[in-house]
Amino acid sequence: MSIITRYIESRPKEHQAALTTIYQWLQNELPEATEKLAYGMPTFYQGKNLLHFADNQKHLGFYPTPAAITAFSQELTPYKTSKGAIQFPYDQPLPQDLIVAIARFQKENVLGK
């Protein structure tokens, strides 16, 4: 069992499906990244932190770099954002295409790949 899987299993049952889903999407998109906990959050790391995600009471927090928030500002208008965070409410479906696109952006932007 991975450290991220243990994190997901420690979270409230009603949040585990969304956390598992985003985890699987990120694993598929970032297969070369190391998985770890950083700042208490599941993190994909490849020489540098690529992105984090975390369980919150009413939303799944997704934490790419501020550059990703800026690059996807139009697509992120339905969601609450800050300089480096996106809130995906648990009462709405996760936007797979957007999350995968941000992961790809992070890989290219942070790693130059």
mmCIF file of C-alpha atoms in Angstrom:
data_model
loop_
_atom_site.group_PDB
_atom_site.id
_atom_site.type_symbol
_atom_site.label_atom_id
_atom_site.label_comp_id
_atom_site.label_asym_id
_atom_site.label_seq_id
_atom_site.Cartn_x
_atom_site.Cartn_y
_atom_site.Cartn_z
ATOM 1 C CA MET A 1 0.000 0.000 0.000
ATOM 2 C CA SER A 2 1.411 3.376 -0.988
ATOM 3 C CA ILE A 3 1.673 6.375 1.288
ATOM 4 C CA ILE A 4 -0.995 8.138 -0.797
ATOM 5 C CA THR A 5 -3.336 5.154 -0.585
ATOM 6 C CA ARG A 6 -2.918 5.198 3.205
ATOM 7 C CA TYR A 7 -3.705 8.931 3.209
ATOM 8 C CA ILE A 8 -6.894 8.346 1.181
ATOM 9 C CA GLU A 9 -8.002 5.501 3.461
ATOM 10 C CA SER A 10 -7.570 7.792 6.483
ATOM 11 C CA ARG A 11 -10.008 10.351 5.081
ATOM 12 C CA PRO A 12 -13.819 10.335 5.502
ATOM 13 C CA LYS A 13 -15.487 7.529 3.550
ATOM 14 C CA GLU A 14 -17.634 9.981 1.570
ATOM 15 C CA HIS A 15 -14.493 11.673 0.174
ATOM 16 C CA GLN A 16 -12.460 8.570 -0.665
ATOM 17 C CA ALA A 17 -13.958 7.958 -4.129
ATOM 18 C CA ALA A 18 -13.054 11.450 -5.365
ATOM 19 C CA LEU A 19 -9.584 11.252 -3.821
ATOM 20 C CA THR A 20 -8.979 7.847 -5.393
ATOM 21 C CA THR A 21 -10.199 9.090 -8.766
ATOM 22 C CA ILE A 22 -7.880 12.107 -8.886
ATOM 23 C CA TYR A 23 -5.019 9.942 -7.622
ATOM 24 C CA GLN A 24 -5.531 7.462 -10.477
ATOM 25 C CA TRP A 25 -5.726 10.229 -13.098
ATOM 26 C CA LEU A 26 -2.507 11.767 -11.805
ATOM 27 C CA GLN A 27 -0.735 8.387 -11.681
ATOM 28 C CA ASN A 28 -1.667 7.814 -15.321
ATOM 29 C CA GLU A 29 -0.496 11.267 -16.372
ATOM 30 C CA LEU A 30 2.680 11.399 -14.267
ATOM 31 C CA PRO A 31 3.988 7.801 -14.257
ATOM 32 C CA GLU A 32 7.622 8.813 -13.718
ATOM 33 C CA ALA A 33 6.871 10.940 -10.663
ATOM 34 C CA THR A 34 7.625 9.818 -7.136
ATOM 35 C CA GLU A 35 4.667 9.776 -4.780
ATOM 36 C CA LYS A 36 5.114 11.218 -1.309
ATOM 37 C CA LEU A 37 3.475 13.349 1.334
ATOM 38 C CA ALA A 38 4.630 16.971 1.452
ATOM 39 C CA TYR A 39 3.034 19.558 3.711
ATOM 40 C CA GLY A 40 0.789 16.686 4.830
ATOM 41 C CA MET A 41 -0.661 16.301 1.316
ATOM 42 C CA PRO A 42 -0.322 13.652 -1.389
ATOM 43 C CA THR A 43 2.351 14.957 -3.739
ATOM 44 C CA PHE A 44 3.740 14.019 -7.119
ATOM 45 C CA TYR A 45 7.453 14.805 -7.184
ATOM 46 C CA GLN A 46 9.979 14.617 -9.991
ATOM 47 C CA GLY A 47 13.075 16.495 -8.895
ATOM 48 C CA LYS A 48 10.619 19.194 -7.814
ATOM 49 C CA ASN A 49 7.066 19.116 -6.503
ATOM 50 C CA LEU A 50 4.758 18.921 -9.523
ATOM 51 C CA LEU A 51 1.482 19.185 -7.649
ATOM 52 C CA HIS A 52 -0.392 18.267 -4.492
ATOM 53 C CA PHE A 53 -3.978 17.377 -3.669
ATOM 54 C CA ALA A 54 -5.746 17.133 -0.344
ATOM 55 C CA ASP A 55 -9.012 16.368 1.344
ATOM 56 C CA ASN A 56 -10.883 19.275 2.897
ATOM 57 C CA GLN A 57 -14.245 19.353 4.594
ATOM 58 C CA LYS A 58 -16.305 20.419 1.552
ATOM 59 C CA HIS A 59 -13.851 20.277 -1.328
ATOM 60 C CA LEU A 60 -10.906 18.482 -2.813
ATOM 61 C CA GLY A 61 -7.970 20.880 -2.861
ATOM 62 C CA PHE A 62 -5.712 20.756 -5.897
ATOM 63 C CA TYR A 63 -2.405 22.591 -5.657
ATOM 64 C CA PRO A 64 -0.397 23.135 -8.825
ATOM 65 C CA THR A 65 1.929 26.111 -9.163
ATOM 66 C CA PRO A 66 0.604 29.669 -9.543
ATOM 67 C CA ALA A 67 1.659 29.473 -13.218
ATOM 68 C CA ALA A 68 -0.927 26.725 -13.789
ATOM 69 C CA ILE A 69 -3.664 28.768 -12.110
ATOM 70 C CA THR A 70 -2.829 31.673 -14.419
ATOM 71 C CA ALA A 71 -2.579 29.499 -17.534
ATOM 72 C CA PHE A 72 -5.977 27.895 -16.903
ATOM 73 C CA SER A 73 -7.738 30.955 -15.482
ATOM 74 C CA GLN A 74 -10.560 30.830 -18.053
ATOM 75 C CA GLU A 75 -11.258 27.131 -17.477
ATOM 76 C CA LEU A 76 -11.143 27.636 -13.700
ATOM 77 C CA THR A 77 -13.835 30.330 -13.510
ATOM 78 C CA PRO A 78 -16.451 27.874 -12.122
ATOM 79 C CA TYR A 79 -14.156 27.069 -9.168
ATOM 80 C CA LYS A 80 -12.816 28.965 -6.208
ATOM 81 C CA THR A 81 -9.109 29.576 -6.699
ATOM 82 C CA SER A 82 -6.249 31.384 -5.028
ATOM 83 C CA LYS A 83 -2.668 31.996 -6.090
ATOM 84 C CA GLY A 84 -1.757 28.300 -5.961
ATOM 85 C CA ALA A 85 -4.934 26.404 -5.107
ATOM 86 C CA ILE A 86 -8.123 25.184 -6.752
ATOM 87 C CA GLN A 87 -11.177 23.978 -4.841
ATOM 88 C CA PHE A 88 -13.228 21.217 -6.460
ATOM 89 C CA PRO A 89 -16.457 20.898 -4.423
ATOM 90 C CA TYR A 90 -17.369 17.372 -3.410
ATOM 91 C CA ASP A 91 -20.961 17.937 -4.512
ATOM 92 C CA GLN A 92 -19.867 18.334 -8.164
ATOM 93 C CA PRO A 93 -18.186 15.874 -10.541
ATOM 94 C CA LEU A 94 -14.420 16.232 -10.843
ATOM 95 C CA PRO A 95 -13.426 17.818 -14.181
ATOM 96 C CA GLN A 96 -11.173 15.074 -15.549
ATOM 97 C CA ASP A 97 -10.099 16.866 -18.726
ATOM 98 C CA LEU A 98 -9.126 19.987 -16.783
ATOM 99 C CA ILE A 99 -7.233 18.102 -14.072
ATOM 100 C CA VAL A 100 -5.313 16.040 -16.637
ATOM 101 C CA ALA A 101 -4.526 19.164 -18.691
ATOM 102 C CA ILE A 102 -3.158 20.905 -15.592
ATOM 103 C CA ALA A 103 -1.034 17.848 -14.759
ATOM 104 C CA ARG A 104 0.388 17.892 -18.307
ATOM 105 C CA PHE A 105 1.052 21.614 -18.005
ATOM 106 C CA GLN A 106 2.858 21.075 -14.717
ATOM 107 C CA LYS A 107 5.028 18.356 -16.208
ATOM 108 C CA GLU A 108 6.005 20.608 -19.125
ATOM 109 C CA ASN A 109 6.302 23.813 -17.101
ATOM 110 C CA VAL A 110 8.200 22.443 -14.103
ATOM 111 C CA LEU A 111 10.310 19.822 -15.880
ATOM 112 C CA GLY A 112 10.552 21.282 -19.357
ATOM 113 C CA LYS A 113 9.207 18.044 -20.853
#
